[in-house]
Amino acid sequence: LASNETRVLIPSPKVKTYDEKPEMSAAEVCKAVLKGMDDEQDFIVVNFANGDMVGHTGNYEAAIKAVEAVDAALGEIYAKAKEKNYAMIITSDHGNCEEMRDSSGELLTNHTTYDVFCFVMADGVKELKNGGLNNIAPSVLKLMGLEIPAEMDEALF
């Protein structure tokens, strides 16, 4: 851990399966992110595990609640980011709860392999190139005004 690095771990609720508490700790994670922005942290990485963990249960109604909890948290984070002039990148490394049944109606509880969305909300960013996770770090560096090493792929914008 670097001397200028802070890690905050918000524990997930202690439940047998996350469909019992699909909102998990999204509100607490959101509060920690808002505090980080108020404290003027240079860079904040956030993981909302709700869609993934609840998706594994196969409970569709709980998955809807999980996504709604993340949506509410992201709304608060986005509002604060605009107020504090933070850029935001929202993406995922895989899907899960966007497809919970196959064509025959059987439950799907594993990760999906579809392309995932990537959103960049930042001054001057109007359109993104097609890319992958390998383009996220260079995009972060570009947003922060830092040099992108030659061995990295290009930014998404």
CSV table of C-alpha atoms in Angstrom, one decimal:
chain,number,residue,atom,x,y,z
A,1,LEU,CA,0.0,0.0,0.0
A,2,ALA,CA,1.5,3.3,-1.1
A,3,SER,CA,1.7,6.0,1.5
A,4,ASN,CA,-0.8,8.2,-0.4
A,5,GLU,CA,-3.2,5.3,-1.0
A,6,THR,CA,-6.3,4.6,1.1
A,7,ARG,CA,-8.3,1.4,0.8
A,8,VAL,CA,-11.8,1.2,2.1
A,9,LEU,CA,-13.5,-2.2,2.3
A,10,ILE,CA,-17.2,-2.1,3.0
A,11,PRO,CA,-18.3,-5.6,4.1
A,12,SER,CA,-21.2,-7.3,2.4
A,13,PRO,CA,-24.1,-8.3,4.6
A,14,LYS,CA,-23.9,-11.6,6.3
A,15,VAL,CA,-26.7,-13.6,4.6
A,16,LYS,CA,-26.9,-17.1,3.2
A,17,THR,CA,-27.5,-15.9,-0.3
A,18,TYR,CA,-27.6,-12.3,-1.6
A,19,ASP,CA,-31.1,-12.5,-2.9
A,20,GLU,CA,-32.1,-12.1,0.8
A,21,LYS,CA,-30.6,-8.6,0.8
A,22,PRO,CA,-30.1,-7.6,-2.9
A,23,GLU,CA,-29.2,-4.0,-2.0
A,24,MET,CA,-26.2,-5.5,-0.2
A,25,SER,CA,-24.0,-2.6,0.9
A,26,ALA,CA,-24.5,-0.3,-2.0
A,27,ALA,CA,-25.7,2.6,0.1
A,28,GLU,CA,-22.6,2.3,2.4
A,29,VAL,CA,-20.3,2.0,-0.6
A,30,CYS,CA,-21.9,5.1,-2.1
A,31,LYS,CA,-21.4,7.1,1.2
A,32,ALA,CA,-17.7,6.1,1.2
A,33,VAL,CA,-17.3,7.3,-2.4
A,34,LEU,CA,-19.0,10.6,-1.7
A,35,LYS,CA,-16.7,11.1,1.3
A,36,GLY,CA,-13.7,10.4,-0.9
A,37,MET,CA,-14.8,13.1,-3.3
A,38,ASP,CA,-15.4,15.5,-0.4
A,39,ASP,CA,-11.9,14.7,0.8
A,40,GLU,CA,-10.7,15.5,-2.8
A,41,GLN,CA,-9.1,12.1,-3.5
A,42,ASP,CA,-7.4,12.1,-6.9
A,43,PHE,CA,-8.7,8.7,-8.0
A,44,ILE,CA,-11.4,6.4,-6.6
A,45,VAL,CA,-12.1,2.9,-7.8
A,46,VAL,CA,-15.5,1.4,-6.8
A,47,ASN,CA,-16.9,-2.1,-7.1
A,48,PHE,CA,-20.7,-2.7,-6.8
A,49,ALA,CA,-21.0,-6.5,-6.6
A,50,ASN,CA,-24.8,-6.5,-6.5
A,51,GLY,CA,-25.7,-7.5,-10.0
A,52,ASP,CA,-23.1,-10.2,-10.0
A,53,MET,CA,-23.7,-11.7,-6.6
A,54,VAL,CA,-27.5,-11.6,-6.8
A,55,GLY,CA,-27.4,-12.8,-10.4
A,56,HIS,CA,-25.8,-16.0,-9.2
A,57,THR,CA,-28.9,-16.8,-7.1
A,58,GLY,CA,-31.2,-16.9,-10.2
A,59,ASN,CA,-33.8,-14.7,-8.3
A,60,TYR,CA,-35.1,-12.3,-11.0
A,61,GLU,CA,-37.1,-10.1,-8.6
A,62,ALA,CA,-34.0,-9.8,-6.3
A,63,ALA,CA,-31.8,-9.0,-9.3
A,64,ILE,CA,-34.1,-6.1,-10.2
A,65,LYS,CA,-33.8,-4.7,-6.6
A,66,ALA,CA,-30.0,-5.2,-6.8
A,67,VAL,CA,-29.8,-3.1,-10.0
A,68,GLU,CA,-32.1,-0.5,-8.6
A,69,ALA,CA,-29.8,-0.1,-5.5
A,70,VAL,CA,-26.8,0.3,-7.7
A,71,ASP,CA,-28.6,2.8,-10.0
A,72,ALA,CA,-29.6,4.9,-7.0
A,73,ALA,CA,-26.0,4.9,-5.7
A,74,LEU,CA,-24.6,5.8,-9.1
A,75,GLY,CA,-27.1,8.6,-9.4
A,76,GLU,CA,-25.8,10.1,-6.1
A,77,ILE,CA,-22.1,9.6,-7.2
A,78,TYR,CA,-22.7,11.1,-10.6
A,79,ALA,CA,-24.3,14.2,-9.0
A,80,LYS,CA,-21.4,14.7,-6.7
A,81,ALA,CA,-18.9,14.0,-9.5
A,82,LYS,CA,-20.5,16.8,-11.6
A,83,GLU,CA,-20.5,19.1,-8.6
A,84,LYS,CA,-16.8,18.4,-7.8
A,85,ASN,CA,-15.6,18.2,-11.4
A,86,TYR,CA,-14.7,14.5,-11.2
A,87,ALA,CA,-14.7,12.3,-14.4
A,88,MET,CA,-16.4,8.9,-14.2
A,89,ILE,CA,-15.9,5.7,-16.0
A,90,ILE,CA,-18.6,3.0,-15.5
A,91,THR,CA,-18.0,-0.5,-16.9
A,92,SER,CA,-17.8,-4.1,-15.9
A,93,ASP,CA,-15.6,-7.1,-16.8
A,94,HIS,CA,-18.6,-9.4,-17.3
A,95,GLY,CA,-22.3,-9.6,-17.1
A,96,ASN,CA,-24.6,-11.8,-15.1
A,97,CYS,CA,-28.1,-10.5,-14.2
A,98,GLU,CA,-28.9,-9.1,-17.7
A,99,GLU,CA,-29.9,-12.6,-18.7
A,100,MET,CA,-31.2,-15.0,-16.1
A,101,ARG,CA,-33.0,-17.6,-18.2
A,102,ASP,CA,-32.0,-19.4,-21.4
A,103,SER,CA,-34.3,-19.8,-24.4
A,104,SER,CA,-35.8,-22.9,-22.8
A,105,GLY,CA,-36.6,-21.1,-19.6
A,106,GLU,CA,-33.8,-22.7,-17.5
A,107,LEU,CA,-32.1,-20.6,-14.9
A,108,LEU,CA,-28.8,-19.0,-15.9
A,109,THR,CA,-26.7,-18.2,-12.8
A,110,ASN,CA,-23.3,-18.0,-14.4
A,111,HIS,CA,-21.5,-15.0,-15.8
A,112,THR,CA,-22.5,-14.0,-19.3
A,113,THR,CA,-20.0,-13.4,-22.1
A,114,TYR,CA,-21.7,-10.6,-23.9
A,115,ASP,CA,-20.0,-7.3,-24.5
A,116,VAL,CA,-20.5,-4.9,-21.6
A,117,PHE,CA,-21.2,-1.2,-21.7
A,118,CYS,CA,-18.7,1.5,-20.9
A,119,PHE,CA,-19.7,5.0,-20.1
A,120,VAL,CA,-17.3,7.9,-19.7
A,121,MET,CA,-18.7,11.1,-18.2
A,122,ALA,CA,-16.0,13.8,-18.5
A,123,ASP,CA,-15.5,17.2,-20.0
A,124,GLY,CA,-14.7,17.0,-23.7
A,125,VAL,CA,-15.5,13.3,-24.1
A,126,LYS,CA,-18.3,13.0,-26.6
A,127,GLU,CA,-17.8,9.6,-28.2
A,128,LEU,CA,-15.9,6.4,-27.4
A,129,LYS,CA,-14.0,4.0,-29.6
A,130,ASN,CA,-14.7,0.3,-29.4
A,131,GLY,CA,-12.4,-1.3,-26.9
A,132,GLY,CA,-12.0,-3.6,-23.9
A,133,LEU,CA,-10.7,-3.7,-20.4
A,134,ASN,CA,-7.2,-3.1,-21.8
A,135,ASN,CA,-8.3,0.4,-22.7
A,136,ILE,CA,-9.6,1.4,-19.3
A,137,ALA,CA,-6.2,2.2,-17.6
A,138,PRO,CA,-5.0,4.4,-20.5
A,139,SER,CA,-8.4,6.2,-20.4
A,140,VAL,CA,-7.9,6.9,-16.7
A,141,LEU,CA,-4.4,8.2,-17.3
A,142,LYS,CA,-5.6,10.4,-20.1
A,143,LEU,CA,-8.5,11.8,-17.9
A,144,MET,CA,-5.9,12.5,-15.2
A,145,GLY,CA,-3.6,14.3,-17.6
A,146,LEU,CA,-0.9,11.6,-17.2
A,147,GLU,CA,1.4,10.1,-19.8
A,148,ILE,CA,0.2,6.8,-21.3
A,149,PRO,CA,3.1,4.4,-21.4
A,150,ALA,CA,4.0,3.0,-24.9
A,151,GLU,CA,3.3,-0.6,-23.8
A,152,MET,CA,-0.3,0.3,-23.0
A,153,ASP,CA,-3.1,0.3,-25.5
A,154,GLU,CA,-4.9,3.5,-26.5
A,155,ALA,CA,-7.5,5.4,-24.5
A,156,LEU,CA,-11.2,5.0,-25.5
A,157,PHE,CA,-11.4,8.6,-26.6
